[in-house]
XYZ file of C-alpha atoms in Angstrom:
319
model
C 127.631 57.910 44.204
C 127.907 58.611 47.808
C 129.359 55.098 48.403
C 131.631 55.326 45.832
C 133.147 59.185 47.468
C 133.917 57.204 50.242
C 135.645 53.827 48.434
C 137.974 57.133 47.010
C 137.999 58.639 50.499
C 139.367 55.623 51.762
C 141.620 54.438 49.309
C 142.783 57.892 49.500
C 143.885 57.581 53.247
C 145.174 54.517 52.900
C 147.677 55.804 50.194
C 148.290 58.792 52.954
C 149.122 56.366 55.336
C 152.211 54.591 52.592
C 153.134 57.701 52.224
C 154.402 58.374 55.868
C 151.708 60.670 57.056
C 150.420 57.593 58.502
C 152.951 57.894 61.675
C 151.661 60.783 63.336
C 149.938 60.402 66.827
C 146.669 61.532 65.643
C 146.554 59.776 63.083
C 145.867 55.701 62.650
C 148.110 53.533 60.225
C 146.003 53.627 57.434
C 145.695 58.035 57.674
C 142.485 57.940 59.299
C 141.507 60.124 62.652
C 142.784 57.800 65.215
C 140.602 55.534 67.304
C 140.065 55.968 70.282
C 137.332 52.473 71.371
C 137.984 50.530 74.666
C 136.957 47.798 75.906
C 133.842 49.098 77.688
C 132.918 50.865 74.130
C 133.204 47.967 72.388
C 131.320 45.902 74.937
C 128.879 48.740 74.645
C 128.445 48.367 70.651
C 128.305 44.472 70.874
C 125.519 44.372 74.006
C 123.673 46.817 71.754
C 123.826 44.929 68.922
C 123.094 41.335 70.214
C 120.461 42.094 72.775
C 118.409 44.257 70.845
C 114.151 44.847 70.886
C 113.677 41.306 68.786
C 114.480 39.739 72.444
C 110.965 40.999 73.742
C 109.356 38.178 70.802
C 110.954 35.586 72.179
C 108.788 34.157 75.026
C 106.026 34.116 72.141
C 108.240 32.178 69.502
C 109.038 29.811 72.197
C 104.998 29.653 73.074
C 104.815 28.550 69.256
C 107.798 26.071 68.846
C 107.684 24.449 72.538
C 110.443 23.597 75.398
C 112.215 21.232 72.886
C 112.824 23.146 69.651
C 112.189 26.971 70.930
C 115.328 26.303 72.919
C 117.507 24.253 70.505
C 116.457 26.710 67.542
C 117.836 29.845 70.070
C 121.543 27.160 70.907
C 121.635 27.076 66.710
C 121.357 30.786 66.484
C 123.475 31.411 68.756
C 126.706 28.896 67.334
C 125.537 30.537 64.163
C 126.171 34.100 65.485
C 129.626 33.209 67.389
C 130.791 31.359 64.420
C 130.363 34.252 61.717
C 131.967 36.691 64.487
C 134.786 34.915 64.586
C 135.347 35.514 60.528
C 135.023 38.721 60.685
C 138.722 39.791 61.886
C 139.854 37.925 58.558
C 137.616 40.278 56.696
C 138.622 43.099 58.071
C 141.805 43.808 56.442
C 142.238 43.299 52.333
C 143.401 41.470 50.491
C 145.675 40.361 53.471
C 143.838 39.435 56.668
C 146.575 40.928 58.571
C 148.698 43.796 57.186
C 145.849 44.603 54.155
C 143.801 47.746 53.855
C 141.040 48.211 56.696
C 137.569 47.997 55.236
C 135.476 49.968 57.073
C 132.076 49.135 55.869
C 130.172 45.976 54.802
C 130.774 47.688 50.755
C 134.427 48.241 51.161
C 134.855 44.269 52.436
C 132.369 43.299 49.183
C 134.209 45.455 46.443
C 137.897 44.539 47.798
C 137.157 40.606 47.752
C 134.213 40.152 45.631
C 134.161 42.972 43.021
C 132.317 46.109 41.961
C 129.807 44.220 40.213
C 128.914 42.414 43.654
C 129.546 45.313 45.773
C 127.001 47.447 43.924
C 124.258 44.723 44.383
C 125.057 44.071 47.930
C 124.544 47.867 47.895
C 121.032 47.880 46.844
C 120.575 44.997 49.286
C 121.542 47.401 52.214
C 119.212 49.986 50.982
C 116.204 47.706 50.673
C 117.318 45.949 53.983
C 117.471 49.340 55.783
C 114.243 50.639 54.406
C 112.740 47.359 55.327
C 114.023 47.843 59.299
C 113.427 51.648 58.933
C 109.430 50.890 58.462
C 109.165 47.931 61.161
C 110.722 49.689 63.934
C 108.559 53.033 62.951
C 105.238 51.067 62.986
C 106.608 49.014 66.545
C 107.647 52.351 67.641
C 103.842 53.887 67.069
C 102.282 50.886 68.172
C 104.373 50.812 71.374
C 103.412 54.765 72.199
C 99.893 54.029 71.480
C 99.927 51.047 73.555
C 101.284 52.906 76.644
C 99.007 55.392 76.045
C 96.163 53.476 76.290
C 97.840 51.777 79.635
C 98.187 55.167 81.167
C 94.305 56.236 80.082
C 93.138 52.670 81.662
C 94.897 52.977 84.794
C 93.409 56.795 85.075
C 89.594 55.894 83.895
C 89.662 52.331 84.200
C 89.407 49.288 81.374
C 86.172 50.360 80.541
C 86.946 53.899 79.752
C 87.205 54.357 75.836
C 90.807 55.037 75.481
C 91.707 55.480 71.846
C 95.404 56.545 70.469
C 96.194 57.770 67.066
C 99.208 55.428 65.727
C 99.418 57.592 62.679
C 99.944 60.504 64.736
C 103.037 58.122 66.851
C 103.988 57.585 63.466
C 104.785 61.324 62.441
C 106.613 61.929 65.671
C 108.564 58.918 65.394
C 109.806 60.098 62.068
C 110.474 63.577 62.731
C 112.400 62.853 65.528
C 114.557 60.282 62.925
C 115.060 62.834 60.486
C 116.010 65.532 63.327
C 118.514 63.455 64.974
C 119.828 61.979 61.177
C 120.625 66.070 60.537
C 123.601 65.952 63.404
C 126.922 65.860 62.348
C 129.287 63.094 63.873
C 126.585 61.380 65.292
C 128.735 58.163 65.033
C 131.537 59.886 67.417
C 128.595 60.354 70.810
C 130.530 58.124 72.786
C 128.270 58.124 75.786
C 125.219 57.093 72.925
C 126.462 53.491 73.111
C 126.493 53.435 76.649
C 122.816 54.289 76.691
C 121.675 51.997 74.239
C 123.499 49.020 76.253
C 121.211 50.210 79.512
C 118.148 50.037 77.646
C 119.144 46.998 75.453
C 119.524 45.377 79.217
C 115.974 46.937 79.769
C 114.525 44.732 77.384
C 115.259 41.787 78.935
C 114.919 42.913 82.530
C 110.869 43.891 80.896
C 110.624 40.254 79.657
C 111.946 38.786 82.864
C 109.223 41.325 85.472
C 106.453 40.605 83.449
C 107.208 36.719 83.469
C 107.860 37.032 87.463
C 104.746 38.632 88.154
C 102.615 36.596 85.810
C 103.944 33.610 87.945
C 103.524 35.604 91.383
C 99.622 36.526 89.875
C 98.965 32.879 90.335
C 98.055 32.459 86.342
C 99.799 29.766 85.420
C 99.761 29.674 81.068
C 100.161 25.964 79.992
C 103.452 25.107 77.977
C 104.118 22.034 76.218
C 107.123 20.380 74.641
C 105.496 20.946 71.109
C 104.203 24.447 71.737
C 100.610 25.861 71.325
C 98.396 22.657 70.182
C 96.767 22.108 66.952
C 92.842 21.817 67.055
C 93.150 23.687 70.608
C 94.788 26.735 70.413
C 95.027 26.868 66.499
C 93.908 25.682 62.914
C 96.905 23.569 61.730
C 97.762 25.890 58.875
C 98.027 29.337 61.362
C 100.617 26.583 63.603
C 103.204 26.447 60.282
C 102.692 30.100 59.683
C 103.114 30.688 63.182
C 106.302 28.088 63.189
C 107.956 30.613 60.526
C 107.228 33.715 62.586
C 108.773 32.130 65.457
C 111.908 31.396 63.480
C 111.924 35.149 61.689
C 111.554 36.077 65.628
C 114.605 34.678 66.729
C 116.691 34.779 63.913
C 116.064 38.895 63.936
C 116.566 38.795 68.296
C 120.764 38.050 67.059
C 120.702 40.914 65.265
C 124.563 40.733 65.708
C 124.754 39.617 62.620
C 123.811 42.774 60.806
C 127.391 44.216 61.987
C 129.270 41.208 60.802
C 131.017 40.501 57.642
C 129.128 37.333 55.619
C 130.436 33.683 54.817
C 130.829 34.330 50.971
C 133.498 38.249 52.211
C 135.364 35.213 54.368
C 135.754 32.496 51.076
C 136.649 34.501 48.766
C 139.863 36.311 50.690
C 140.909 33.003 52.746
C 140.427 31.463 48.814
C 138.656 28.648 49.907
C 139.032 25.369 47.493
C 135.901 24.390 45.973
C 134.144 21.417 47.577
C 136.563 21.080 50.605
C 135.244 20.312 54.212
C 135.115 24.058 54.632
C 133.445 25.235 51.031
C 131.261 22.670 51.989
C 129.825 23.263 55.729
C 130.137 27.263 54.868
C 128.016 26.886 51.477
C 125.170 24.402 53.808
C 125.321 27.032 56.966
C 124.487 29.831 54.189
C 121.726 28.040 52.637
C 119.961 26.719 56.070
C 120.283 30.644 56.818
C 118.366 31.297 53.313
C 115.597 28.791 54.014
C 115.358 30.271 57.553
C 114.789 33.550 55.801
C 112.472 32.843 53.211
C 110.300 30.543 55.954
C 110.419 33.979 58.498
C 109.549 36.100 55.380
C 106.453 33.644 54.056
C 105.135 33.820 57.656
C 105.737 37.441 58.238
C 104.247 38.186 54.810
C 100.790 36.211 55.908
C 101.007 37.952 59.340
C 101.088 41.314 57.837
C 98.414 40.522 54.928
C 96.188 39.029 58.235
C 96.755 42.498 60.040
C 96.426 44.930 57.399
C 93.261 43.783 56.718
C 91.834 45.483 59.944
C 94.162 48.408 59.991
C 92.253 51.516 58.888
C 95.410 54.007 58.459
C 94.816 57.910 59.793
C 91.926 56.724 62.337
C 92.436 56.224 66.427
C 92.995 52.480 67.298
C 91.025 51.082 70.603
């Protein structure tokens, strides 16, 4: 229902905008509060969203898949990425890509080229996808405090000391500040927000890069291989394909970019794409390599859970 109030919401400013209202200074072409991004906003949203937390996996998935495919898989993702950016700008505007009516959320783009019916499962997709991310970054996020904890109490007492940390407790916290900070009204319009979340989406990578650096300087040299960690050595052969899919789920979910873009099947249906061209074609393949990549990540995430919740004990302090 809440969706829908805003498809009428928009459709409503749109008409405002035929109408004439659409002319004044405050307001955008479509009757909308004007915008007001630049360049360094933007580039702010888009560092954000590409270099996000999923960058700090990627030294491990490239342990697992080696110097050959770790670094070809990471060239694929990232074609992949700059490929579906560059449809969405003929999403954006329906049913013409450039004088149609702005869609301003992944829904609006689904119900103007693809239909209610479509739009209102993509809908429950988003949901499940959201409550999916919601509970992974809340049990990182607990993880993470309890980890630093710990760090702080072994520095203090020393690596023998008995330093426990609740991650139930993290886990409370975590949420209350979410639900706190969910309460504010135009969050979406803290301009200075984005800027902050490009500094520490840099952070993440400036982590990965000092702890490689002084790993080297330490004089521990880890081996690498063009094949990754080695079967009968380092692991069983089974845990090396379940660690294979991991790896891909890894980096896949490091391009988080393209959670903000508009998919292959918005793009089809508006540029009406003939059936079994060149472009139906490659389009249809890129979307189902991007299936199997997600069904591999998910089978290998699934066993990694199932393999760590069977030690978790939940409300008890982790050592």
């Amino acid at each position: 229902m809440v969706m829908e109030r805003q498809e009428t919401k928009g459709a409503a400013a749109f008409n405002l905008a035929e109408s004439g209202l659409g002319d004044r200074p405050d307001l955008d072409d479509d009757g909308r509060e004007k915008r007001t991004g630049t360049l360094v906003t933007a580039s702010a949203h888009i560092i954000t969203a590409v270099i996000g937390s999923g960058v700090l996996s990627l030294a491990w998935a490239i342990s697992q898949l080696g110097w050959v495919i770790g670094p070809a898989v990471l060239v694929a993702f990232s074609v992949i990425t700059w490929f579906c950016s560059s449809l969405l700008a003929d999403c954006y505007r329906s049913p013409d890509a450039v004088h149609g009516k702005r869609n301003y959320t992944y829904g609006q783009a689904v119900r103007a080229n693809l239909g209610v019916a479509k739009y209102r499962l993509c809908s429950v997709a988003q949901y499940v996808n959201l409550v999916g991310v919601t509970v992974g970054y809340t049990i990182t996020t607990a993880i993470s405090m309890g980890a630093i904890k710990r760090s702080n109490c072994f520095h203090r007492n020393g690596h023998d000391a008995a330093c426990l940390a609740s991650d139930t407790t993290n886990m409370i916290i975590f949420a209350a500040i979410q639900i706190i900070l969910s309460q504010l009204p135009n969050f979406h319009k803290i301009w200075w927000l984005s800027i902050v979340a490009a500094v520490m989406s840099l952070l993440y990578s400036t982590i990965g890069l000092g702890l490689s650096i002084a790993k080297i300087a330490g004089g521990a040299h880890a081996k690498t291989t063009l094949t990754g960690v080695t079967v009968g050595v380092d692991v069983s052969s089974s845990e090396k394909i379940w660690r294979t899919f991991q790896s891909l789920g890894d980096i896949a979910f490091a391009y988080s970019y393209s959670n903000v873009l508009i998919e292959i099947q918005m793009y089809m249906s508006q540029a009406k794409v003939r059936r079994f061209s060149p472009t139906w074609t490659w389009m249809n393949v890129l979307s189902l390599a991007c299936l199997v990549v997600s069904l591999l990540a998910a089978a290998g995430s699934i066993q990694g859970l199932i393999k760590s919740v069977a030690h978790y004990k939940p409300f008890s302090v982790q050592n």
